[in-house]
Each structure stands twice: as structure tokens, then as C-alpha cells.
Coordinates of C-alpha atoms in Angstrom, one line a residue:
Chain L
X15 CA 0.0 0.0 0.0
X16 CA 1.3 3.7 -1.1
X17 CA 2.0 5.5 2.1
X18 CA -0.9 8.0 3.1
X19 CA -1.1 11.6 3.7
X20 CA -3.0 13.6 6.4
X21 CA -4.4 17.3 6.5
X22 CA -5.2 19.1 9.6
X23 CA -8.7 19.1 7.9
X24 CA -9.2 14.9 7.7
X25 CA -8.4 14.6 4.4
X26 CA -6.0 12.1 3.6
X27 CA -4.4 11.5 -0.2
X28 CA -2.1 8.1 -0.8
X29 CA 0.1 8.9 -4.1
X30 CA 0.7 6.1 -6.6
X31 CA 3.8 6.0 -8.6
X32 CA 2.1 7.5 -11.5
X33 CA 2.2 10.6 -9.5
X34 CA -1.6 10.6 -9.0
X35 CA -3.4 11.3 -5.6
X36 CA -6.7 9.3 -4.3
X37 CA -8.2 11.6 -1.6
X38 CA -10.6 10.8 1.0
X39 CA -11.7 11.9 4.6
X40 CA -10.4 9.8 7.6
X41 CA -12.2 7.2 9.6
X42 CA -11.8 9.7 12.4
X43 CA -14.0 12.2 9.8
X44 CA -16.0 9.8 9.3
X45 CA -17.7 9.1 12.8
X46 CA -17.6 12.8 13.4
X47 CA -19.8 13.5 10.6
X48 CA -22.4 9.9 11.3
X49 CA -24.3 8.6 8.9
X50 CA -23.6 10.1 5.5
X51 CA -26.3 10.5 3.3
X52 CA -24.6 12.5 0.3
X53 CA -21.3 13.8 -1.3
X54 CA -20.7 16.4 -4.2
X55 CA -17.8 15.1 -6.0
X56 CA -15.3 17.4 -8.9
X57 CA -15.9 17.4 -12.3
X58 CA -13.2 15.8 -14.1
X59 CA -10.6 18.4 -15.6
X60 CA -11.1 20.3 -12.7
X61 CA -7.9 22.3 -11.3
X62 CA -7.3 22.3 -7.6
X63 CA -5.4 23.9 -5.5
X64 CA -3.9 22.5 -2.3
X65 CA -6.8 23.5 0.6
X66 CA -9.1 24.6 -1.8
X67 CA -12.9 23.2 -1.9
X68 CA -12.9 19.7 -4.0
X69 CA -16.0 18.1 -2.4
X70 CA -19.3 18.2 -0.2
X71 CA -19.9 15.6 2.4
X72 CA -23.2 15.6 3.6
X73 CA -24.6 13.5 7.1
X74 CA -27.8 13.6 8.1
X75 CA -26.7 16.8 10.1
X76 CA -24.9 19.3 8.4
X77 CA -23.0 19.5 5.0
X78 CA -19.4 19.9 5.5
X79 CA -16.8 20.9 2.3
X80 CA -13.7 18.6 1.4
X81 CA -10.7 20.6 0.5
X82 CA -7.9 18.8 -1.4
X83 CA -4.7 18.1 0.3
X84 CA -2.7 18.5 -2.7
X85 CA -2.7 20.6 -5.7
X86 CA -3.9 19.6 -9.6
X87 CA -6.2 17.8 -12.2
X88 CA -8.9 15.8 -11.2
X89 CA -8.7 13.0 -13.3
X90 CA -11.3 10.5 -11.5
X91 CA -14.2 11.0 -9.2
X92 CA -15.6 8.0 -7.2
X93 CA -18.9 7.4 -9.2
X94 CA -20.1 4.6 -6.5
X95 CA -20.2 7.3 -4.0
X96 CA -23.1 9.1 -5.0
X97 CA -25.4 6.1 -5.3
X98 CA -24.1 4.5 -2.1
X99 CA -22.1 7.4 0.2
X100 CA -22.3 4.8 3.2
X101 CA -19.4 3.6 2.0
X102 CA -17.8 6.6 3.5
X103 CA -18.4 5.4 6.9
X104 CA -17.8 1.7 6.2
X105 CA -14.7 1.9 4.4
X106 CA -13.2 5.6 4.9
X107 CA -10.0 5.4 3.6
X108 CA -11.0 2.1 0.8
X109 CA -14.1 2.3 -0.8
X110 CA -15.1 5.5 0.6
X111 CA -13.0 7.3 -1.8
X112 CA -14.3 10.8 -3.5
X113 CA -11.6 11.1 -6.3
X114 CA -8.1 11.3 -7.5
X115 CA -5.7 13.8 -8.7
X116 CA -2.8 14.7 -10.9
X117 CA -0.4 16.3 -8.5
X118 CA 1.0 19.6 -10.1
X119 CA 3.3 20.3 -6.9
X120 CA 4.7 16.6 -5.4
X121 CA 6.3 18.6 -2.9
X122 CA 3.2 19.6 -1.3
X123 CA 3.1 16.3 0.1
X124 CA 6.1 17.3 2.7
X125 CA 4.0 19.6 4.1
X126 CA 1.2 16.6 4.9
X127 CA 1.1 14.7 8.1
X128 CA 1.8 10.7 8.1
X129 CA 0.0 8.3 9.8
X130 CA 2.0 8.6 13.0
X131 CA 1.6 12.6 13.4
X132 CA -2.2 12.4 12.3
X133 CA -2.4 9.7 14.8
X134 CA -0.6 11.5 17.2
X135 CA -2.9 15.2 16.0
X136 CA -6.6 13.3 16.4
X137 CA -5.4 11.8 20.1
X138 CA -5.1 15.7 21.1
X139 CA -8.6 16.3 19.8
X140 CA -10.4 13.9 22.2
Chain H
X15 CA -18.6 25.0 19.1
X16 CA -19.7 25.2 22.8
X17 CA -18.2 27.5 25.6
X18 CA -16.9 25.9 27.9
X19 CA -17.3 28.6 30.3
X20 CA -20.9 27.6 30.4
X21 CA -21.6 25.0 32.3
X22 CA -24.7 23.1 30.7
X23 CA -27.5 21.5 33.4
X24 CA -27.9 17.9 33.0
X25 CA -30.9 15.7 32.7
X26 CA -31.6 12.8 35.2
X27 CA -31.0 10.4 32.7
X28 CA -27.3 12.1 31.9
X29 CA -25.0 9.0 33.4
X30 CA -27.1 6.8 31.2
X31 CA -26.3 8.8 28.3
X32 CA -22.8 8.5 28.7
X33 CA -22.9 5.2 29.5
X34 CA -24.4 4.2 26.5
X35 CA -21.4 6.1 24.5
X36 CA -23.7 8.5 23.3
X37 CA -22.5 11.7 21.9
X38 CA -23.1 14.4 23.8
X39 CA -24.3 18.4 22.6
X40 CA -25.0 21.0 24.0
X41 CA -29.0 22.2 23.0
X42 CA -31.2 24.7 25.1
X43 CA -28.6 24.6 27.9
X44 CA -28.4 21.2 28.4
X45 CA -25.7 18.8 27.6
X46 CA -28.0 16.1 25.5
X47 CA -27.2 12.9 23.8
X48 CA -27.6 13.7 19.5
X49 CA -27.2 10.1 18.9
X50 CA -25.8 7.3 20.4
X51 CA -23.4 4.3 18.6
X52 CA -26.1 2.7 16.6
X53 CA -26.2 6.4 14.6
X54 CA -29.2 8.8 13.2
X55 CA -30.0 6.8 10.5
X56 CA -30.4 3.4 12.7
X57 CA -32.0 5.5 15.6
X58 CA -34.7 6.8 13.2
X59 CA -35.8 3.4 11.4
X60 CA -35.5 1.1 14.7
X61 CA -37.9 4.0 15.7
X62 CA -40.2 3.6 12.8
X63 CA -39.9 -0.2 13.2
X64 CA -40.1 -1.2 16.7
X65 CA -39.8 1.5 19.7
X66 CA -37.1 4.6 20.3
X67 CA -36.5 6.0 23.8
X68 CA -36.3 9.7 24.1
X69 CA -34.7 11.7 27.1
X70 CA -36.9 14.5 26.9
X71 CA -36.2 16.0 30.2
X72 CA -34.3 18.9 29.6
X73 CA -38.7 20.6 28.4
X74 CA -40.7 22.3 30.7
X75 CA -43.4 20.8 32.9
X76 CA -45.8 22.8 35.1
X77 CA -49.1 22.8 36.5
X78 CA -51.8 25.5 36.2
X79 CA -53.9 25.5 39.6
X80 CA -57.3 27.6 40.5
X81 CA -60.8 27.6 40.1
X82 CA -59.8 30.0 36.9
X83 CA -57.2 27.7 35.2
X84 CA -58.9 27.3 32.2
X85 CA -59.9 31.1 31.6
X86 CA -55.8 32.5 32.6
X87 CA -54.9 30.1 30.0
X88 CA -57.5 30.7 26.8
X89 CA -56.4 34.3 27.2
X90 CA -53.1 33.2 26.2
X91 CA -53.7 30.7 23.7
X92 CA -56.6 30.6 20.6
X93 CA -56.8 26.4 21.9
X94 CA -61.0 25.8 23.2
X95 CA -59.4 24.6 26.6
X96 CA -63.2 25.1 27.8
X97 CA -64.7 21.7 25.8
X98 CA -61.5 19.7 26.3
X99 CA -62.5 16.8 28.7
X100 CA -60.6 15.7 31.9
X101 CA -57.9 13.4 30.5
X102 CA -57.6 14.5 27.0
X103 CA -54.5 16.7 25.8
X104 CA -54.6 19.6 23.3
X105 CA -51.5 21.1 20.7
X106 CA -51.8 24.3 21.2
X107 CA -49.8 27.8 21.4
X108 CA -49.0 30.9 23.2
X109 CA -49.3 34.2 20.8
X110 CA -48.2 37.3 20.8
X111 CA -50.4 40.5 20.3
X112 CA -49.4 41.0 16.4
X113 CA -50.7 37.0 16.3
X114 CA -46.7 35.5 16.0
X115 CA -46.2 32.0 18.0
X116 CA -44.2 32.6 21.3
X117 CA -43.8 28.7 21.7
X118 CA -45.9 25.7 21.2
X119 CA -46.8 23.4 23.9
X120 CA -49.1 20.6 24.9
X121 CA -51.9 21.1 27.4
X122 CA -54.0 18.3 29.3
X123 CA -56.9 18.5 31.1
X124 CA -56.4 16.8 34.6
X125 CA -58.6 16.6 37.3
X126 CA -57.4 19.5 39.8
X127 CA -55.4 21.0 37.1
X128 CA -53.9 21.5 33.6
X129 CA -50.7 19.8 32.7
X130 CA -47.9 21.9 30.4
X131 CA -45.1 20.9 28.7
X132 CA -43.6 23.6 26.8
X133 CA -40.2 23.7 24.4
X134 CA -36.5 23.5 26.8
X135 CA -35.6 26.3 24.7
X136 CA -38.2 28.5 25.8
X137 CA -39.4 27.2 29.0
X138 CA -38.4 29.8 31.5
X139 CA -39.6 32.8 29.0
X140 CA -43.2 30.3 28.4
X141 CA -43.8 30.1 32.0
X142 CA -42.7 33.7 32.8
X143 CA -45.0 34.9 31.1
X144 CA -47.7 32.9 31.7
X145 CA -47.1 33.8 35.4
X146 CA -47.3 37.5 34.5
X147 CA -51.0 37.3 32.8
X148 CA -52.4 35.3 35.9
X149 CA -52.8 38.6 37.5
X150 CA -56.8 39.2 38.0
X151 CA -57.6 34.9 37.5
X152 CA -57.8 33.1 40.5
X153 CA -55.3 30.8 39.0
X154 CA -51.9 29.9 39.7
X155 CA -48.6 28.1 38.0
X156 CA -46.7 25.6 39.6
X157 CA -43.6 24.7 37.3
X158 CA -42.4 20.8 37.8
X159 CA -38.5 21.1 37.7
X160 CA -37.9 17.9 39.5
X161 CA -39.9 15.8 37.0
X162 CA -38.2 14.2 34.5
X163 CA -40.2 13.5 30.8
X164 CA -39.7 10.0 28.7
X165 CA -41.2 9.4 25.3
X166 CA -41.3 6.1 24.1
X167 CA -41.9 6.4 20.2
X168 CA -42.8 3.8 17.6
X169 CA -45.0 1.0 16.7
X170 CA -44.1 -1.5 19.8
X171 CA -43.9 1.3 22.3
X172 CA -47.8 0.3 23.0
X173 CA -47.3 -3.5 23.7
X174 CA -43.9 -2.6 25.5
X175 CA -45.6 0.1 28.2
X176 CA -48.6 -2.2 28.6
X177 CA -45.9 -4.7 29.9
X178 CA -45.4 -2.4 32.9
X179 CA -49.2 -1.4 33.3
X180 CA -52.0 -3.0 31.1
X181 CA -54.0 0.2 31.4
X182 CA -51.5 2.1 28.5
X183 CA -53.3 0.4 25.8
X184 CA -56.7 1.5 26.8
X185 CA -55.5 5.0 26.2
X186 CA -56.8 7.0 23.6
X187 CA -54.6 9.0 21.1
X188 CA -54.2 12.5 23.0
X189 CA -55.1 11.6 26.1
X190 CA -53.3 11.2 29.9
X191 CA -53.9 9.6 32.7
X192 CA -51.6 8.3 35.7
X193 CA -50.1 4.8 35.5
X194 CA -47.7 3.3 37.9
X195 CA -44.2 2.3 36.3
X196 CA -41.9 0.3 38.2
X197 CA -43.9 1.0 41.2
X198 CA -44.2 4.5 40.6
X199 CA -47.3 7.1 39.7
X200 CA -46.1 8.6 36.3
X201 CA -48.9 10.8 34.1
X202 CA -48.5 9.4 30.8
X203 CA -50.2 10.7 27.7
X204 CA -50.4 8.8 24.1
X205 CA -49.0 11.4 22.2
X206 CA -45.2 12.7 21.0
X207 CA -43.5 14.4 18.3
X208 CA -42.8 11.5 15.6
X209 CA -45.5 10.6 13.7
X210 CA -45.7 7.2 15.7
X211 CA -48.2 6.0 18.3
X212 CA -46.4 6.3 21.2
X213 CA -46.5 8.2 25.0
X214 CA -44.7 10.8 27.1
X215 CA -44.4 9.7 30.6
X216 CA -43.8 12.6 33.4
X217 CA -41.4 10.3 35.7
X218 CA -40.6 11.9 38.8
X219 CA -36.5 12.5 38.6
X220 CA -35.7 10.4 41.3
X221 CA -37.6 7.2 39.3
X222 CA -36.1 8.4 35.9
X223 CA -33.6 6.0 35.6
X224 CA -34.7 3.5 37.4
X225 CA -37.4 3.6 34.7
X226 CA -35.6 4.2 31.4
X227 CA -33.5 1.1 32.1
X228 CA -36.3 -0.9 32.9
X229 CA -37.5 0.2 29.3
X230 CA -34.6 -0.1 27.7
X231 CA -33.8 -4.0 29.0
X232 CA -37.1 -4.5 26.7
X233 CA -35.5 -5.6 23.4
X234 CA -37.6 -3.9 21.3
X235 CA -36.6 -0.4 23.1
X236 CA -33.5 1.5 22.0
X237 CA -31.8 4.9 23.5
X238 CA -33.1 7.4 20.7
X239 CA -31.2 10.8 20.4
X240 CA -32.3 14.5 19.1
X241 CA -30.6 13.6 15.7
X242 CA -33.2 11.2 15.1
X243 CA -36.1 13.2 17.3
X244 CA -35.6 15.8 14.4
X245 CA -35.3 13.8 11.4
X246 CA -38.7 11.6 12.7
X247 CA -40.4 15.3 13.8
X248 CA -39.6 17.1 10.1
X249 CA -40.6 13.4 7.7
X250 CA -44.3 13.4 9.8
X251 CA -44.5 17.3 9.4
X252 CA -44.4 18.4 12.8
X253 CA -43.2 22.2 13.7
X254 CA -40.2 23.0 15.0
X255 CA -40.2 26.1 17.2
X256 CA -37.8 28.6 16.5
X257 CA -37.5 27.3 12.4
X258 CA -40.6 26.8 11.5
X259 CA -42.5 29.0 13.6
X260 CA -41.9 31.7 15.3
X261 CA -43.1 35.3 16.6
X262 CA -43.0 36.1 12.8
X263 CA -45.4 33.5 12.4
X264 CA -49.3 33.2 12.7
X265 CA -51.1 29.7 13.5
X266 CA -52.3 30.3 9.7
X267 CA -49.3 30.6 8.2
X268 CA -47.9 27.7 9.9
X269 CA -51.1 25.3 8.5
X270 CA -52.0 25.5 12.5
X271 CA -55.6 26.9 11.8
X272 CA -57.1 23.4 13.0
X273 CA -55.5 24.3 16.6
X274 CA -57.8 27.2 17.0
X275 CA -61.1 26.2 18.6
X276 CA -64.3 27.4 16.9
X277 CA -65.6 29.2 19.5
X278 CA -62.2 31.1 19.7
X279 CA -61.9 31.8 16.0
X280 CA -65.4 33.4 16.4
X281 CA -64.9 35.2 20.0
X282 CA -61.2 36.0 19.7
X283 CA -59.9 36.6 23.1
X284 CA -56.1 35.3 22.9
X285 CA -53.0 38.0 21.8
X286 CA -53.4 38.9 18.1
X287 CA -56.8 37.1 17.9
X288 CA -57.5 40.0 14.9
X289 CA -54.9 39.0 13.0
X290 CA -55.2 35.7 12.9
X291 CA -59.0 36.2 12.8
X292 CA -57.8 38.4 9.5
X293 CA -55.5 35.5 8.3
X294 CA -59.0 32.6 8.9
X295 CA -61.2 35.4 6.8
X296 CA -58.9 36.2 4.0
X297 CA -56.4 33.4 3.8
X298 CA -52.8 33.9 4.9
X299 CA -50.1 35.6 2.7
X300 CA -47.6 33.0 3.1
X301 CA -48.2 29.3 3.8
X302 CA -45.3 26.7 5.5
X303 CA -45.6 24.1 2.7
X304 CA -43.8 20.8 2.0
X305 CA -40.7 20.5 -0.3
X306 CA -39.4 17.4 -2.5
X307 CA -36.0 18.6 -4.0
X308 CA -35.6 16.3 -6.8
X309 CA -32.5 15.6 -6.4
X310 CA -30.4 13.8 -3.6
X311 CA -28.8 16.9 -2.0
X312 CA -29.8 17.7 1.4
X313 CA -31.3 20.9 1.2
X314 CA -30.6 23.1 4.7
X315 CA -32.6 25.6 6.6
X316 CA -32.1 29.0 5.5
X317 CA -31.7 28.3 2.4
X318 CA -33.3 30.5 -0.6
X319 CA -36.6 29.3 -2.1
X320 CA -37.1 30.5 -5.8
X321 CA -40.2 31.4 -7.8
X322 CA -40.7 30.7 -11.0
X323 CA -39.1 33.3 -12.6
X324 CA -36.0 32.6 -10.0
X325 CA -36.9 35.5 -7.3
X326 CA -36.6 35.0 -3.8
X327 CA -40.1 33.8 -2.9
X328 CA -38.8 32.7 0.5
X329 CA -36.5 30.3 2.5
X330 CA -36.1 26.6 3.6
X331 CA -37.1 26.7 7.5
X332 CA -36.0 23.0 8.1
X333 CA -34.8 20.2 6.0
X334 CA -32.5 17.1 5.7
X335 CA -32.3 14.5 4.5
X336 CA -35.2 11.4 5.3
X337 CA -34.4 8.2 6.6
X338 CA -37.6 6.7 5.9
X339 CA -37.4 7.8 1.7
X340 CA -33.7 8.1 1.4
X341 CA -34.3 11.3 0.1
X342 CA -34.0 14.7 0.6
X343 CA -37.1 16.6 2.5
X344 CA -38.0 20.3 3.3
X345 CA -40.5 22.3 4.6
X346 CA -40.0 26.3 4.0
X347 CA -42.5 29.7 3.8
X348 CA -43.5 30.8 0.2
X349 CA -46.3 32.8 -0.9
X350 CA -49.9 31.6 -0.6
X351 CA -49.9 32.0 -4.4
X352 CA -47.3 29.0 -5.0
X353 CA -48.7 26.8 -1.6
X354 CA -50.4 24.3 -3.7
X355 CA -48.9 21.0 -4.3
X356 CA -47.3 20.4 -7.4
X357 CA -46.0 24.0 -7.5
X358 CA -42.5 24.0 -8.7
X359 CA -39.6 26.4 -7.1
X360 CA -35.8 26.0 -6.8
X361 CA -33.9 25.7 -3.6
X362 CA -31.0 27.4 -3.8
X363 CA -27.7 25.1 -1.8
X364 CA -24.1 26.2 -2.2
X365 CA -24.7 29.1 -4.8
X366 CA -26.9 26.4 -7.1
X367 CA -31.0 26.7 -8.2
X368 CA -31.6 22.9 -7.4
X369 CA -35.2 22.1 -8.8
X370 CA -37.8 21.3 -6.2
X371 CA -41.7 20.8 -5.7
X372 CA -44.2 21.6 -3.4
X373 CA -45.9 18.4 -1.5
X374 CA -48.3 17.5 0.8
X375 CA -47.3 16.8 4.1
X376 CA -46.8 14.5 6.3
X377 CA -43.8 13.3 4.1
X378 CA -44.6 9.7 6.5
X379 CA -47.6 9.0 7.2
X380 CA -48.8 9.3 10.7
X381 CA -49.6 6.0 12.4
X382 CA -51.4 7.3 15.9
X383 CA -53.3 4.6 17.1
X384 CA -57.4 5.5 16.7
X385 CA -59.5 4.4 19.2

């Protein structure tokens, strides 16, 4: 498995050798949020920048926005999530998906958390 | 986020909460369980399916007292309290003099006095004032703050209270009487705020918890949080006070007309009886309606309504997303003009004009037992 990136915001992005990013929210995002009932995923082409809106997450709650960890294309959006966005919560950083991206600036990804400083950041939340 | 300089009042039933790993907000003051491990979604069908439990403690219970209970009351509310008999119970709401709802609440008719249980969020203002109009009735208001209030929701909640007293399934939909629970006198009226048959039971605190966990080692009873209490509450149409209505809103507008007796609607004598005897003759300007986005986004209270020509005809006053139809549900204010079902508007979410349609509510049906 690539190794995986972690924003402040619950977003995490593992980087294949191709250079491209899958993003998600964590499983830690996930049971914040509950059950989720929608996501609004990017258009395909879209460019992104690093912390900019990418997404919508909705639980039964209260919407909340996905920014993208990394900057670039969208080249992939996960077109199981709309019809099933449990997935989400059952499989946060598999399954649960929203969509992938053509890094433009690799070195972005030094500026990302691993597993053992996220780890380390959502213990000081509870 | 919540300030933790404010320290929140807790309901008896608060160490059961937490020991059912429930998630913990703070709403009207109190720290209150939103939902609990199982999740909204599972909360609100096992609800719909078998029974929920509600910790509904943290909303105001008093007694009106006096040989002039009913009067102090009717001038306060446009509810006939006068032809209600002893045991039944009665949605009704306190007004203000330009006719605008200053809360909702539930009245029943006992036999030495009147029952209330008004909104947590309003409580102290409700009763405040009702205190403050008592002045020339022979009538007075005893608030219950060591009572705690349980409402088993849902279509085994019936078979599951009759387990602890036979005499809950001879009850009548709106109506109270006193049952003993685990050995102790509770009033209990088949009513609540889902859409399901179901009862509120005024437990004194003491017997809360001694109570909810006898209800709970039932299997067909789970804890049921206020995520789920809202979801169930907006898909059978039911108000909620402070979105929906408001002291910007008349009982008309609100599609609350049937609450106002007949003999009120004709004798007035409640705060802004003319204008909501205006709204009854002419028909209200604006109507709370129903609304079916057609897609599967959520839409959010607040959020714009548009006509058809894409004008701002109004705004979303509670929505989410239903449990029951997987699908998104509303309810908002719009002109009487585009009220009728059918109508199609746009609901505006994140900058977008997402089509939408007027409907009848409820958006589930209601299932209160008839006797």
C-alpha cells in the first residue's frame, strides 16, 4: 500500500507511482460526521489547488466541504459514492473514496502529516 | 462550538447517556445525547420499526392550579381549553399581540389542574409569562422542575408500556392519565413528536432512571437521540419552534388553523386574535408548505426558495435528508400563491438553483393509534 497523507482538515491522499493522488476523509472524519447520506464530488478536468474546496460531504446533520490536500487535475471522481455514500463510513479510507488527482506540486506532500503525526494530532482532539 | 465557560444542566437520565457512549451536545442549555453508537439513521428506522426512547427532560413541565385555570390560560392561547375533557390533551400555542407564536406546547386537562409541557428552549420565557398574565384569575402556576419526561416512540412502544401497566393500551390517542411504572405514579399521555403511536411519561427524577432502564432491557426499546427526534419530527410534518415557527409567524401561516377552537376563531380573546382572525377570513399571505428537492442533495434551513421566474419567494425553514425515503425533505415559507402541491420552485444550496416541488405533508404518514 502507497503511504498515506493527512491534512489538519481529515483529508488524507495516498500517491501512486504515477504521481496521482486518491483523496478521502479519515475514519476519524468519518464518525464525526455519522451517517452520510450525500457527497458532491469534482468534475473531471477540474484544477485544484492545495486546501481549496474539492467536495461536499453531507450526514444527516450538516454538509461539511472537502478541500484537497494536494494541488492539480482531477482525473477520476468515485462514481459509486453518489449512489451508495455509506461507504464513507464503512470503508473511509477504501471504498469511501471521492476522487483522484494529478499532483501539479509533489512537494506539497512534505508539508502533509503521516500516519503517525495524524495519529498523534486526532489523540489531542479527544 | 460550545463554551466551555458555560456550564450546561444535565438531565436525570445524563450517566445513562454517557454510558451508552452516546454523543453528547449542547442544545437549550443542556448537555443532551444527538445520537448514540447505533447512529441517526439506525435511531430513526429502529424508531419507525419497533420503539425509540427519548430523554426529553431537559422541556418544561408545570401545573396551572385555581378555580380559573382554564380562563388564565385561553387568554393566552386561541386552543378551546373550555370543551377539552378531563384526560384528554390539546397542541396548542401561546401568541403574541401581532398573532406571531411565542412557543408551542401541549396542554392536558387533569382533574385539579392543567398539565404543560412547553419547548426546553423557551421554557423559562413560556412560563414567565404565563405567570405574569395570571394577575386578575384566580389561577396559579406551579412549574415541575424535578420531573423528568420519557417518550417512548414507535410502533411496539404500546405492547412494550402495557408490559409495565395493562391500562397504557386503553389509552386514547391524546389523552393522559396516571399509570404506575416500576412502582411508581407517572402521568402518561399517548402522544409525542414522531409521527408514531407512542407516549410521554412525566417520571418523577428520582424514578427516571430506574425507569428508562427498565424500558430499555425490553428488546424492542433502543436509547433514541435529538438527531433522530428531528429527522422523525420534520418526515411526519411536525413544527419546529424557532424554524418553523416563530413570533413572525401566525397559526395560519404555519397550516396551525385546526389548533384554533371554533368558538375562539369566532370570540377572539387570545393575543393577536385579529390577526389571525384576518389571516382565517382572507387566507394567509404566506403558507409553510412541504418540499421534494428532486434531487439527492440535502437541502438546509435558511436556504433561498425561488419562484418561477427565479426570485426569492422565501426560505427553507427546516430540511434534511429522510431516513424513511432516502431522500431529501424540506419544509419552508412561500407565498400563498405558489402553496399548492405540485407548485415547482428551486432551492438554492451552495450558490446552485436545485429544482424542487411543493408536497403535501406529512412526508410519512402518521400512524397514531385511533381508538
Amino acid at each position: 500500500m502507497s503511504k498515506l497523507y493527512f491534512t489538519e482538515d481529515h483529508e488524507w491522499v495516498s500517491v501512486d507511482d504515477d504521481g496521482i493522488g486518491t483523496i478521502g476523509i479519515t475514519d476519524y472524519a468519518q464518525k464525526q460526521l455519522g451517517d452520510v447520506v450525500f457527497v458532491e464530488l469534482p468534475e473531471i478536468g477540474r484544477e485544484i489547488e492545495r486546501g481549496g474546496d474539492a467536495a461536499v460531504v453531507e450526514s444527516v446533520k450538516a454538509a461539511s466541504e472537502v478541500y484537497s490536500p494536494v494541488s492539480g487535475e482531477v482525473v477520476e471522481a468515485n462514481d459509486s459514492l453518489p449512489e451508495a455514500p455509506g461507504q464513507v463510513n464503512t470503508d473511509a479510507l477504501g471504498d469511501g473514496w471521492f476522487f483522484k488527482v494529478r499532483l501539479s506540486e509533489p512537494a506539497e506532500l512534505d508539508e502533509l502529516m503521516d500516519q503517525e503525526a495524524y495519529d498523534a494530532f486526532v489523540g489531542e482532539l479527544d | 462550538m460550545s463554551d466551555p465557560t458555560v456550564s450546561l444542566l444535565t438531565t436525570p437520565l445524563h450517566a445513562l447517556h454517557l454510558e451508552r457512549g452516546a454523543r453528547m451536545v449542547p442544545f437549550a442549555g443542556y448537555d443532551m445525547p444527538v445520537q448514540y453508537p447505533m447512529g441517526v439513521l439506525a435511531e430513526h428506522l429502529h424508531t419507525r420499526a419497533s420503539a425509540g426512547l427519548f430523554d426529553v427532560s431537559h422541556m418544561g413541565q408545570a401545573r396551572l392550579v385555581g378555580p380559573q385555570r382554564i380562563a388564565a390560560l385561553e387568554a393566552l392561547v386561541p386552543g378551546d381549553l373550555e370543551i377539552l375533557k378531563e384526560g384528554r390533551q390539546r397542541y396548542t400555542v401561546l401568541t403574541n399581540d401581532q398573532g406571531g407564536i411565542l412557543d408551542d406546547l401541549m396542554v392536558t386537562k387533569r382533574a385539579d389542574d392543567l398539565f404543560l409541557v412547553v419547548n426546553a428552549a423557551c421554557k423559562d420565557a413560556d412560563l414567565d409569562h404565563i405567570e405574569a398574565h395570571l394577575a386578575g384569575f384566580d389561577a396559579r402556576l406551579e412549574r415541575l422542575p424535578d420531573t423528568a419526561l420519557l417518550a417512548l416512540q414507535g410502533p411496539l412502544a404500546v405492547s412494550v408500556l402495557a408490559g409495565l401497566d395493562a391500562r397504557a393500551a386503553e389509552m386514547g390517542f391524546m389523552s393522559g392519565r396516571w399509570l404506575s411504572l416500576c412502582g411508581v405514579d407517572c402521568f402518561v399521555t399517548r402522544s409525542g413528536y414522531t409521527g408514531e403511536d407512542g407516549f410521554e411519561i412525566s417520571v418523577p427524577a428520582e424514578a427516571a432512571l430506574d425507569l428508562a432502564q427498565t424500558l430499555i432491557a425490553n428488546e424492542a426499546v433502543a436509547l433514541i437521540g435529538l438527531g433522530a427526534r428531528d429527522s422523525l419530527r420534520l418526515e411526519a410534518g411536525l413544527c419546529l419552534y424557532g424554524s418553523d415557527i416563530d413570533t413572525t409567524t401566525t397559526p395560519v401561516e404555519a397550516g396551525l388553523s385546526w389548533i384554533i377552537g371554533k368558538r375562539r376563531r369566532a370570540e377572539g380573546g387570545f393575543p393577536g386574535a385579529s390577526a389571525i382572525q384576518q389571516d382565517l377570513a382572507q387566507g394567509p399571505k404566506r403558507c409553510r408548505v412541504g418540499l421534494r428537492p428532486e434531487g439527492k442533495a440535502p437541502v438546509r434551513a435558511h436556504s433561498a426558495i425561488l419562484g418561477p421566474q427565479g426570485e426569492v419567494v422565501g426560505e427553507v425553514t427546516s430540511g434534511g435528508f429522510s431516513p424513511s425515503l432516502s431522500a431529501p425533505i424540506a419544509m419552508g415559507m412561500v407565498p400563498a400563491e405558489l402553496a399548492a402541491p405540485g407548485t415547482a420552485v428551486s432551492l438554492v444550496v451552495r450558490g446552485k438553483a436545485l429544482p424542487a416541488h411543493v408536497v403535501e405533508m406529512p412526508f410519512v404518514a402518521h400512524r397514531y393509534h385511533k381508538a
